[in-house]
CSV table of C-alpha atoms (C1' of nucleotides) in Angstrom, one decimal:
chain,number,residue,atom,x,y,z
A,1,UNK,CA,-9.7,75.4,-64.2
A,2,UNK,CA,-9.7,78.8,-66.0
A,3,UNK,CA,-6.7,80.7,-66.5
A,4,UNK,CA,-4.8,82.5,-69.2
A,5,UNK,CA,-4.9,80.6,-72.8
A,6,UNK,CA,-2.2,80.9,-75.6
A,7,UNK,CA,-2.4,80.4,-79.2
A,8,UNK,CA,1.0,79.5,-80.9
A,9,UNK,CA,0.7,79.9,-84.5
A,10,UNK,CA,3.6,79.0,-86.9
A,11,UNK,CA,4.2,81.9,-89.5
A,12,UNK,CA,3.3,80.9,-93.3
A,13,UNK,CA,3.8,77.3,-92.0
A,14,UNK,CA,4.2,75.6,-95.2
A,15,UNK,CA,6.4,78.3,-96.5
A,16,UNK,CA,8.7,78.2,-93.5
A,17,UNK,CA,8.8,74.3,-93.4
A,18,UNK,CA,10.1,74.4,-96.8
A,19,UNK,CA,12.9,77.1,-95.8
A,20,UNK,CA,14.1,74.7,-93.2
A,21,UNK,CA,16.1,72.4,-95.4
A,22,UNK,CA,16.5,75.1,-98.1
A,23,UNK,CA,18.0,78.2,-96.5
A,24,UNK,CA,18.5,80.0,-99.9
A,25,UNK,CA,14.8,80.3,-100.0
A,26,UNK,CA,15.0,82.6,-96.9
A,27,UNK,CA,14.0,86.5,-98.6
A,28,UNK,CA,12.7,84.7,-101.9
A,29,UNK,CA,9.0,84.8,-102.8
A,30,UNK,CA,7.9,81.1,-101.9
A,31,UNK,CA,4.1,79.7,-102.8
A,32,UNK,CA,2.9,76.4,-101.5
A,33,UNK,CA,0.4,74.8,-104.1
A,34,UNK,CA,-2.6,72.6,-103.4
A,35,UNK,CA,-2.9,69.1,-104.0
A,36,UNK,CA,-2.5,68.1,-107.9
A,37,UNK,CA,-0.5,71.6,-108.2
A,38,UNK,CA,-3.8,73.5,-108.8
A,39,UNK,CA,-3.8,76.5,-106.9
A,40,UNK,CA,-1.8,78.5,-104.4
A,41,UNK,CA,-2.7,77.6,-100.7
A,42,UNK,CA,0.1,79.0,-98.9
A,43,UNK,CA,2.4,82.3,-99.5
A,44,UNK,CA,5.5,83.8,-98.0
A,45,UNK,CA,5.4,87.4,-97.1
A,46,UNK,CA,7.5,88.3,-100.5
A,47,UNK,CA,4.6,86.3,-102.3
A,48,UNK,CA,1.7,88.5,-100.4
A,49,UNK,CA,3.9,91.4,-101.3
A,50,UNK,CA,3.5,90.7,-105.0
A,51,UNK,CA,-0.2,90.8,-104.6
A,52,UNK,CA,-0.7,87.2,-105.3
A,53,UNK,CA,-4.0,85.9,-103.9
A,54,UNK,CA,-5.0,83.1,-101.8
A,55,UNK,CA,-6.5,80.3,-104.2
A,56,UNK,CA,-4.6,82.0,-107.4
A,57,UNK,CA,-4.9,78.7,-110.1
A,58,UNK,CA,-1.3,78.0,-111.3
A,59,UNK,CA,-2.0,79.3,-114.7
A,60,UNK,CA,-3.2,82.5,-113.5
A,61,UNK,CA,0.1,83.3,-111.7
A,62,UNK,CA,1.4,86.6,-113.5
A,63,UNK,CA,4.5,86.4,-115.4
A,64,UNK,CA,5.8,89.1,-113.3
A,65,UNK,CA,6.2,86.8,-110.2
A,66,UNK,CA,8.3,84.6,-112.0
A,67,UNK,CA,10.5,87.4,-113.0
A,68,UNK,CA,10.7,88.2,-109.4
A,69,UNK,CA,12.0,84.7,-108.5
A,70,UNK,CA,8.9,83.1,-107.6
A,71,UNK,CA,9.5,79.8,-106.5
A,72,UNK,CA,6.6,77.2,-106.5
A,73,UNK,CA,6.4,73.9,-104.2
A,74,UNK,CA,3.9,71.2,-104.6
A,75,UNK,CA,2.4,70.4,-101.1
A,76,UNK,CA,4.7,68.1,-99.1
A,77,UNK,CA,2.4,66.9,-96.1
A,78,UNK,CA,4.8,64.2,-94.9
A,79,UNK,CA,7.4,67.2,-94.2
A,80,UNK,CA,4.9,69.4,-92.8
A,81,UNK,CA,3.3,66.9,-90.5
A,82,UNK,CA,6.8,65.6,-89.1
A,83,UNK,CA,8.0,69.3,-88.4
A,84,UNK,CA,4.7,70.0,-86.7
A,85,UNK,CA,5.1,67.0,-84.6
A,86,UNK,CA,8.5,68.7,-83.3
A,87,UNK,CA,7.0,71.9,-82.8
A,88,UNK,CA,4.4,70.1,-80.7
A,89,UNK,CA,7.0,68.1,-78.5
A,90,UNK,CA,9.0,71.5,-78.0
A,91,UNK,CA,5.4,73.1,-76.6
A,92,UNK,CA,4.8,70.2,-74.6
A,93,UNK,CA,8.4,70.6,-72.9
A,94,UNK,CA,7.8,74.2,-72.0
A,95,UNK,CA,3.9,74.7,-71.1
A,96,UNK,CA,1.9,72.7,-68.5
A,97,UNK,CA,-1.1,71.8,-71.0
A,98,UNK,CA,-0.8,71.6,-74.7
A,99,UNK,CA,-3.9,71.1,-77.1
A,100,UNK,CA,-3.1,70.5,-80.7
A,101,UNK,CA,-5.6,72.5,-83.0
A,102,UNK,CA,-4.2,72.3,-86.3
A,103,UNK,CA,-0.9,71.4,-88.2
A,104,UNK,CA,0.3,74.6,-87.4
A,105,UNK,CA,-1.7,75.9,-84.3
A,106,UNK,CA,-1.6,74.8,-80.5
A,107,UNK,CA,-3.4,76.3,-77.5
A,108,UNK,CA,-1.7,76.3,-74.4
A,109,UNK,CA,-3.3,76.5,-70.6
A,110,UNK,CA,-1.8,78.3,-68.2
A,111,UNK,CA,-4.4,77.7,-65.5
A,112,UNK,CA,-2.6,79.2,-62.1
A,113,UNK,CA,0.1,81.3,-63.7
A,114,UNK,CA,0.3,84.8,-62.7
A,115,UNK,CA,-0.6,86.8,-66.2
A,116,UNK,CA,1.9,89.3,-65.5
A,117,UNK,CA,5.2,86.9,-66.0
A,118,UNK,CA,3.4,85.3,-69.3
A,119,UNK,CA,4.7,87.8,-72.1
A,120,UNK,CA,8.1,87.3,-71.2
A,121,UNK,CA,7.9,83.2,-70.5
A,122,UNK,CA,6.0,83.2,-74.1
A,123,UNK,CA,9.0,85.4,-75.9
A,124,UNK,CA,11.4,82.8,-74.4
A,125,UNK,CA,9.4,79.8,-75.5
A,126,UNK,CA,9.1,81.4,-79.1
A,127,UNK,CA,13.1,81.7,-79.2
A,128,UNK,CA,13.2,78.0,-78.2
A,129,UNK,CA,11.2,76.8,-80.9
A,130,UNK,CA,12.9,78.8,-83.6
A,131,UNK,CA,16.2,77.4,-82.5
A,132,UNK,CA,15.1,73.9,-81.9
A,133,UNK,CA,12.9,73.8,-85.2
A,134,UNK,CA,14.0,76.4,-87.3
A,135,UNK,CA,10.2,77.6,-87.6
A,136,UNK,CA,9.3,81.2,-86.5
A,137,UNK,CA,5.9,81.2,-84.4
A,138,UNK,CA,3.6,84.1,-83.2
A,139,UNK,CA,2.0,83.7,-79.6
A,140,UNK,CA,-1.3,85.5,-78.6
A,141,UNK,CA,-2.2,85.5,-74.8
A,142,UNK,CA,-5.7,86.5,-73.5
A,143,UNK,CA,-8.5,85.3,-70.9
A,144,UNK,CA,-10.4,83.1,-73.7
A,145,UNK,CA,-9.4,81.6,-77.3
A,146,UNK,CA,-11.2,84.4,-79.4
A,147,UNK,CA,-9.3,87.0,-77.7
A,148,UNK,CA,-6.0,85.0,-77.9
A,149,UNK,CA,-6.7,84.5,-81.9
A,150,UNK,CA,-6.9,88.2,-81.9
A,151,UNK,CA,-3.8,88.7,-79.8
A,152,UNK,CA,-1.8,86.4,-81.9
A,153,UNK,CA,-2.9,88.1,-85.1
A,154,UNK,CA,-1.7,91.4,-83.8
A,155,UNK,CA,1.5,89.7,-82.8
A,156,UNK,CA,2.3,88.5,-86.3
A,157,UNK,CA,1.4,91.9,-87.6
A,158,UNK,CA,3.9,94.1,-85.5
A,159,UNK,CA,7.3,93.2,-85.3
A,160,UNK,CA,7.7,95.5,-82.3
A,161,UNK,CA,5.6,93.0,-80.2
A,162,UNK,CA,8.6,90.7,-80.8
A,163,UNK,CA,6.2,88.1,-81.9
A,164,UNK,CA,4.3,87.9,-78.7
A,165,UNK,CA,1.2,89.9,-77.4
A,166,UNK,CA,-1.1,89.9,-74.6
A,167,UNK,CA,-4.7,91.2,-74.0
A,168,UNK,CA,-6.9,91.4,-71.1
A,169,UNK,CA,-10.5,91.5,-70.6
A,170,UNK,CA,-12.8,94.5,-71.2
A,171,UNK,CA,-11.7,96.2,-68.4
A,172,UNK,CA,-8.3,96.6,-70.0
A,173,UNK,CA,-8.1,100.0,-72.0
A,174,UNK,CA,-5.5,98.5,-74.5
A,175,UNK,CA,-8.2,95.6,-75.1
A,176,UNK,CA,-10.7,97.7,-75.5
A,177,UNK,CA,-8.9,100.2,-78.2
A,178,UNK,CA,-8.1,96.9,-80.2
A,179,UNK,CA,-11.4,95.4,-79.9
A,180,UNK,CA,-12.8,98.9,-81.2
A,181,UNK,CA,-10.6,98.8,-84.4
A,182,UNK,CA,-11.2,95.3,-85.3
A,183,UNK,CA,-14.0,94.6,-87.7
A,184,UNK,CA,-16.3,92.3,-86.6
A,185,UNK,CA,-16.0,90.1,-89.9
A,186,UNK,CA,-11.9,89.7,-88.8
A,187,UNK,CA,-13.1,88.0,-85.4
A,188,UNK,CA,-12.5,84.3,-85.2
A,189,UNK,CA,-15.8,82.5,-86.1
A,190,UNK,CA,-17.5,85.1,-87.6
A,191,UNK,CA,-17.2,85.1,-91.3
A,192,UNK,CA,-19.1,86.3,-94.8
A,193,UNK,CA,-22.7,85.9,-94.0
A,194,UNK,CA,-22.8,86.5,-90.4
A,195,UNK,CA,-20.5,89.4,-90.5
A,196,UNK,CA,-22.8,90.9,-93.1
A,197,UNK,CA,-26.0,90.5,-91.1
A,198,UNK,CA,-24.3,91.7,-87.9
A,199,UNK,CA,-23.1,95.0,-89.6
A,200,UNK,CA,-27.0,95.4,-91.0
A,201,UNK,CA,-27.9,95.0,-87.4
A,202,UNK,CA,-25.3,97.8,-86.3
A,203,UNK,CA,-22.8,95.6,-85.1
A,204,UNK,CA,-19.7,96.8,-86.6
A,205,UNK,CA,-16.9,96.4,-84.6
A,206,UNK,CA,-15.3,93.5,-82.2
A,207,UNK,CA,-15.8,96.0,-79.3
A,208,UNK,CA,-19.7,96.1,-80.3
A,209,UNK,CA,-20.1,92.4,-80.5
A,210,UNK,CA,-18.4,92.1,-77.1
A,211,UNK,CA,-20.9,94.4,-75.7
A,212,UNK,CA,-24.1,93.1,-77.4
A,213,UNK,CA,-26.7,91.3,-75.2
A,214,UNK,CA,-25.7,87.5,-75.6
A,215,UNK,CA,-29.4,86.6,-75.4
A,216,UNK,CA,-30.1,88.8,-78.3
A,217,UNK,CA,-27.2,87.5,-80.2
A,218,UNK,CA,-28.5,83.9,-79.5
A,219,UNK,CA,-32.0,84.5,-80.5
A,220,UNK,CA,-30.9,86.2,-83.8
A,221,UNK,CA,-28.1,84.0,-84.8
A,222,UNK,CA,-27.1,80.7,-82.6
A,223,UNK,CA,-25.4,79.7,-79.6
A,224,UNK,CA,-21.8,79.7,-81.7
A,225,UNK,CA,-22.3,83.4,-82.3
A,226,UNK,CA,-23.5,84.0,-78.7
A,227,UNK,CA,-20.2,82.2,-77.4
A,228,UNK,CA,-18.0,84.0,-79.5
A,229,UNK,CA,-19.6,87.3,-78.2
A,230,UNK,CA,-19.0,86.5,-74.4
A,231,UNK,CA,-15.5,85.4,-75.6
A,232,UNK,CA,-14.8,88.8,-76.8
A,233,UNK,CA,-15.8,89.9,-73.5
A,234,UNK,CA,-13.2,87.9,-71.8
A,235,UNK,CA,-15.4,84.7,-70.5
A,236,UNK,CA,-13.9,81.7,-71.9
A,237,UNK,CA,-16.8,79.4,-73.1
A,238,UNK,CA,-14.7,76.1,-73.8
A,239,UNK,CA,-12.4,74.1,-71.4
A,240,UNK,CA,-8.9,73.1,-72.4
A,241,UNK,CA,-8.5,69.7,-73.1
A,242,UNK,CA,-5.8,67.7,-71.7
A,243,UNK,CA,-5.6,65.0,-74.3
A,244,UNK,CA,-5.8,64.6,-77.8
A,245,UNK,CA,-9.7,64.1,-78.8
A,246,UNK,CA,-10.1,61.5,-81.5
A,247,UNK,CA,-11.7,62.4,-84.7
A,248,UNK,CA,-15.5,61.8,-85.1
A,249,UNK,CA,-15.0,61.3,-88.9
A,250,UNK,CA,-12.2,60.4,-91.1
A,251,UNK,CA,-12.4,61.5,-94.7
A,252,UNK,CA,-10.0,60.7,-97.2
A,253,UNK,CA,-10.7,62.2,-100.8
A,254,UNK,CA,-8.4,63.3,-103.7
A,255,UNK,CA,-8.6,64.5,-107.2
A,256,UNK,CA,-7.4,62.6,-109.9
A,257,UNK,CA,-4.1,63.6,-111.7
A,258,UNK,CA,-6.8,63.5,-114.5
A,259,UNK,CA,-10.3,62.8,-115.5
A,260,UNK,CA,-11.5,59.4,-115.3
A,261,UNK,CA,-14.1,57.4,-116.8
A,262,UNK,CA,-12.6,53.7,-116.3
A,263,UNK,CA,-14.3,51.8,-113.6
A,264,UNK,CA,-11.2,49.6,-112.8
A,265,UNK,CA,-9.0,52.9,-112.5
A,266,UNK,CA,-11.6,54.7,-110.2
A,267,UNK,CA,-11.7,51.6,-108.0
A,268,UNK,CA,-7.8,51.5,-107.5
A,269,UNK,CA,-8.2,55.0,-106.4
A,270,UNK,CA,-10.7,54.3,-104.0
A,271,UNK,CA,-9.1,51.4,-102.5
A,272,UNK,CA,-5.9,53.6,-101.7
A,273,UNK,CA,-8.1,56.0,-100.1
A,274,UNK,CA,-10.1,53.4,-98.1
A,275,UNK,CA,-6.7,51.9,-97.0
A,276,UNK,CA,-5.5,55.3,-95.9
A,277,UNK,CA,-8.7,56.0,-94.0
A,278,UNK,CA,-8.5,52.7,-92.3
A,279,UNK,CA,-5.0,53.3,-91.3
A,280,UNK,CA,-5.7,56.7,-89.9
A,281,UNK,CA,-8.4,54.9,-88.0
A,282,UNK,CA,-6.0,52.4,-86.2
A,283,UNK,CA,-3.7,55.1,-85.3
A,284,UNK,CA,-6.4,56.6,-83.3
A,285,UNK,CA,-7.8,53.7,-81.9
A,286,UNK,CA,-11.2,53.7,-83.0
A,287,UNK,CA,-13.6,51.4,-85.0
A,288,UNK,CA,-15.9,52.5,-88.0
A,289,UNK,CA,-19.4,51.3,-88.4
A,290,UNK,CA,-20.3,52.8,-91.5
A,291,UNK,CA,-18.8,53.9,-94.8
A,292,UNK,CA,-19.5,56.7,-97.2
A,293,UNK,CA,-18.4,56.9,-100.7
A,294,UNK,CA,-18.1,59.8,-102.8
A,295,UNK,CA,-17.8,60.0,-106.5
A,296,UNK,CA,-17.6,63.4,-108.5
A,297,UNK,CA,-17.4,64.8,-111.9
A,298,UNK,CA,-15.3,68.0,-112.6
A,299,UNK,CA,-17.8,71.0,-111.9
A,300,UNK,CA,-15.7,73.4,-113.3
A,301,UNK,CA,-16.0,71.5,-116.9
A,302,UNK,CA,-19.5,72.8,-117.5
A,303,UNK,CA,-19.4,71.0,-121.0
A,304,UNK,CA,-19.1,67.7,-119.8
A,305,UNK,CA,-22.1,65.8,-118.5
A,306,UNK,CA,-22.2,66.2,-114.6
A,307,UNK,CA,-22.9,63.4,-112.0
A,308,UNK,CA,-22.0,63.6,-108.1
A,309,UNK,CA,-23.2,61.5,-105.6
A,310,UNK,CA,-22.6,59.9,-102.1
A,311,UNK,CA,-23.7,56.5,-100.6
A,312,UNK,CA,-23.4,55.1,-97.5
A,313,UNK,CA,-22.6,51.6,-96.5
A,314,UNK,CA,-23.5,50.3,-93.1
A,315,UNK,CA,-21.0,47.7,-91.7
A,316,UNK,CA,-22.1,44.3,-90.2
A,317,UNK,CA,-20.1,45.2,-87.2
A,318,UNK,CA,-17.8,48.0,-86.4
A,319,UNK,CA,-14.0,47.4,-87.6
A,320,UNK,CA,-11.0,49.0,-88.1
A,321,UNK,CA,-9.8,46.1,-90.9
A,322,UNK,CA,-8.5,47.5,-94.2
A,323,UNK,CA,-10.1,44.8,-96.0
A,324,UNK,CA,-13.7,45.1,-94.7
A,325,UNK,CA,-13.4,48.7,-95.0
A,326,UNK,CA,-12.1,48.5,-98.8
A,327,UNK,CA,-14.8,45.9,-99.5
A,328,UNK,CA,-17.5,48.3,-98.1
A,329,UNK,CA,-16.1,51.0,-100.4
A,330,UNK,CA,-15.9,49.1,-103.4
A,331,UNK,CA,-19.8,48.1,-102.9
A,332,UNK,CA,-20.4,51.6,-102.8
A,333,UNK,CA,-18.5,52.5,-105.9
A,334,UNK,CA,-20.5,49.5,-107.6
A,335,UNK,CA,-23.9,51.7,-106.7
A,336,UNK,CA,-22.3,55.2,-108.0
A,337,UNK,CA,-20.5,54.7,-110.8
A,338,UNK,CA,-22.1,55.6,-114.2
A,339,UNK,CA,-21.0,54.5,-117.6
A,340,UNK,CA,-19.8,57.3,-120.0
A,341,UNK,CA,-18.9,60.0,-117.2
A,342,UNK,CA,-15.6,61.4,-116.8
A,343,UNK,CA,-14.8,61.6,-113.2
A,344,UNK,CA,-12.7,63.8,-111.1
A,345,UNK,CA,-12.8,62.9,-107.7
A,346,UNK,CA,-13.5,60.0,-105.6
A,347,UNK,CA,-13.2,59.5,-101.8
A,348,UNK,CA,-14.4,57.7,-98.4
A,349,UNK,CA,-15.5,58.8,-95.1
A,350,UNK,CA,-15.3,56.6,-92.3
A,351,UNK,CA,-18.4,57.5,-89.9
A,352,UNK,CA,-20.1,56.6,-86.7
A,353,UNK,CA,-16.5,56.1,-85.1
A,354,UNK,CA,-16.2,54.1,-81.7
A,355,UNK,CA,-13.4,53.7,-79.2
A,356,UNK,CA,-12.1,50.2,-79.9
A,357,UNK,CA,-11.8,49.5,-76.2
A,358,UNK,CA,-15.4,49.9,-76.5
A,359,UNK,CA,-16.0,47.1,-79.0
A,360,UNK,CA,-19.2,45.2,-78.1
A,361,UNK,CA,-19.8,41.6,-79.4
A,362,UNK,CA,-22.5,41.4,-81.9
A,363,UNK,CA,-25.7,39.5,-80.7
A,364,UNK,CA,-25.5,37.0,-83.6
A,365,UNK,CA,-21.7,37.1,-83.4
A,366,UNK,CA,-20.1,33.6,-82.6
A,367,UNK,CA,-17.6,33.8,-79.6
A,368,UNK,CA,-15.3,31.8,-81.8
A,369,UNK,CA,-14.9,34.8,-84.0
A,370,UNK,CA,-12.7,36.2,-81.7
A,371,UNK,CA,-9.8,34.1,-83.1
A,372,UNK,CA,-10.4,35.4,-86.4
A,373,UNK,CA,-10.4,38.8,-85.1
A,374,UNK,CA,-6.9,38.3,-83.5
A,375,UNK,CA,-5.6,37.2,-86.7
A,376,UNK,CA,-7.1,40.4,-88.5
A,377,UNK,CA,-5.7,42.7,-86.2
A,378,UNK,CA,-2.1,41.1,-86.0
A,379,UNK,CA,-2.2,41.3,-89.7
A,380,UNK,CA,-3.2,45.3,-89.7
A,381,UNK,CA,-0.6,45.6,-87.3
A,382,UNK,CA,2.3,44.1,-89.5
A,383,UNK,CA,0.6,46.3,-92.2
A,384,UNK,CA,0.9,49.2,-90.6
A,385,UNK,CA,4.6,48.7,-89.4
A,386,UNK,CA,5.8,47.9,-92.8
A,387,UNK,CA,4.2,50.8,-94.2
A,388,UNK,CA,5.7,53.0,-91.4
A,389,UNK,CA,9.0,51.9,-91.6
A,390,UNK,CA,9.2,51.6,-95.4
A,391,UNK,CA,7.3,54.3,-96.4
A,392,UNK,CA,3.6,54.4,-97.5
A,393,UNK,CA,2.4,52.0,-100.3
A,394,UNK,CA,5.0,49.3,-99.3
A,395,UNK,CA,2.0,46.8,-98.8
A,396,UNK,CA,-1.4,47.7,-100.0
A,397,UNK,CA,-4.7,46.1,-100.1
A,398,UNK,CA,-5.2,45.0,-103.9
A,399,UNK,CA,-3.3,46.6,-106.9
A,400,UNK,CA,-2.5,50.5,-106.0
A,401,UNK,CA,0.3,51.4,-108.5
A,402,UNK,CA,2.4,54.3,-107.7
A,403,UNK,CA,2.3,55.6,-111.4
A,404,UNK,CA,-1.2,55.8,-112.7
A,405,UNK,CA,-3.6,58.2,-114.1
A,406,UNK,CA,-5.4,58.9,-110.9
A,407,UNK,CA,-2.4,59.6,-108.8
A,408,UNK,CA,-1.8,63.3,-107.7
A,409,UNK,CA,0.4,65.4,-109.7
A,410,UNK,CA,3.1,67.1,-107.8
A,411,UNK,CA,5.8,68.3,-110.2
A,412,UNK,CA,7.4,70.8,-107.7
A,413,UNK,CA,7.7,68.8,-104.7
A,414,UNK,CA,10.8,69.2,-102.1
A,415,UNK,CA,12.4,66.3,-100.7
A,416,UNK,CA,10.8,64.4,-97.5
A,417,UNK,CA,13.8,65.4,-95.6
A,418,UNK,CA,12.9,63.8,-92.0
A,419,UNK,CA,11.1,61.1,-93.1
A,420,UNK,CA,12.5,59.1,-96.0
A,421,UNK,CA,16.1,57.8,-95.8
A,422,UNK,CA,16.6,58.3,-99.6
A,423,UNK,CA,15.7,61.8,-99.5
A,424,UNK,CA,17.5,62.7,-96.4
A,425,UNK,CA,19.9,66.0,-96.5
A,426,UNK,CA,23.6,65.3,-97.5
A,427,UNK,CA,26.3,67.1,-96.1
A,428,UNK,CA,29.6,67.0,-98.2
A,429,UNK,CA,32.9,67.4,-96.6
A,430,UNK,CA,35.9,68.4,-99.0
B,1,DT,C1',-5.9,75.5,-119.0
B,2,DC,C1',-6.7,75.4,-114.0
B,3,DT,C1',-9.7,76.4,-109.8
B,4,DG,C1',-7.5,71.4,-102.5
B,5,DG,C1',-8.8,68.7,-98.7
B,6,DG,C1',-10.0,67.7,-94.0
B,7,DG,C1',-12.8,68.8,-90.1
B,8,DT,C1',-16.7,70.4,-86.3
B,9,DC,C1',-20.9,72.1,-84.6
B,10,DC,C1',-25.4,73.4,-85.2
B,11,DT,C1',-30.0,73.8,-86.8
B,12,DA,C1',-34.3,72.9,-89.6
B,13,DG,C1',-37.2,69.5,-90.6
B,14,DG,C1',-38.8,65.0,-91.7
B,15,DA,C1',-40.4,60.2,-89.7
B,16,DC,C1',-42.1,58.0,-86.3
B,17,DC,C1',-43.7,57.0,-81.6
B,18,DC,C1',-47.2,57.4,-77.6
C,1,DT,C1',-63.8,76.3,-90.9
C,2,DC,C1',-61.3,73.2,-88.5
C,3,DT,C1',-59.5,68.3,-87.8
C,4,DG,C1',-54.0,66.8,-81.1
C,5,DG,C1',-49.9,67.7,-79.4
C,6,DG,C1',-45.7,66.6,-77.4
C,7,DG,C1',-41.4,64.2,-77.6
C,8,DT,C1',-37.2,61.7,-80.0
C,9,DC,C1',-34.1,60.4,-83.3
C,10,DC,C1',-31.7,60.9,-87.5
C,11,DT,C1',-30.2,63.0,-91.6
C,12,DA,C1',-28.9,67.0,-94.8
C,13,DG,C1',-27.0,70.8,-95.2
C,14,DG,C1',-25.2,75.7,-93.7
C,15,DA,C1',-21.6,78.1,-92.0
C,16,DC,C1',-17.1,78.3,-90.0
C,17,DC,C1',-12.1,76.9,-89.8
C,18,DC,C1',-7.4,75.5,-91.2
DNA sequence: TCTGGGGTCCTAGGACCC
DNA sequence: TCTGGGGTCCTAGGACCC
């Protein structure tokens, strides 16, 4: 099933989300901070114009930026996630095949469509997304994902495109011209080291990579880069997926609000991460067979003793029970933690995921344990329901305080306008 | 003083087996 | 002087992405 592919990408997504419910932020420089309010992870156009780089630590932000009216926001993933879902449902109403890619990007499959009419169709779609969600998007259309990515960037960069740009294959002169003036390091999938090696071998532009011999690329690099080269030449190398693929691993980790040495305190944080991981596991209908626990000190604090390590606990049988997963995580922590270190971050990874429906009974498992499992399933379903309807953290496994040293700092968080009753926007009539 | 979190895929190389 | 050869499986780590 081949056909044109479109990439829909929300412009400056996190900043745009902040503006949806606070219109006064339109035109103002808005920067969204990482977890713990550490550094800048998203910038509005105005912030980019101020010369503030991605990843700038909050304490390095220049005074001049604040004088220019810089508005800071803590990450508000509950809001971003909800708005992302709205964009997705809008897309699903207007495209035959939608494959979510990240919180702010989706691929659209247009197999069987006449490429000639697609630009207009996508302009209309872009307009609808904006009307229904308040979020501006750009759309790139091309025969392959790598080219669609390039088209998308062009659409974003040049307002004259009306936010939509379409590329063809190498036989199209306009496509060739764009590839020729695109440095190879700006191609999707080619970054830092590989870009340097390609340049040393004389491959400097996207066009040169598109025209390189795929077998040569494969022998010098890998199949990944070979695929990128083929895609640039207009041959799609991945299928569009009809349904959401499940994650193969679920990682949950956070830095602490401050460095922590106390075992009990870290244990509490880890319980929160393990529970959250288990919740996501159940949401995608999987079971895990192994829990990896990670614990690390602050690598930037060079004057302090360093310790970072991971340990993997194999579970007796695949499970999605918060209790079993938390228990395994705590076993892992007991092996990792050392007295006298001040830790900065801990987390869990749920590994070896399988689909819940494919669960097999263990050889040594007594058949009557089915009843116990059903009880556990019902309990987990109730726990998830309560946390969904009353907000995360309403029911927890073991103590997980809302105010604790391990909790994230988020001093500049906006309201969770669409997911919390008590934070809903108010309209006052007078 | 501060410097995020969550993913995927691929490859190299060791362990192990016949 | 050298001292099999091939295969599979698993894990760690690199590279990249958002």
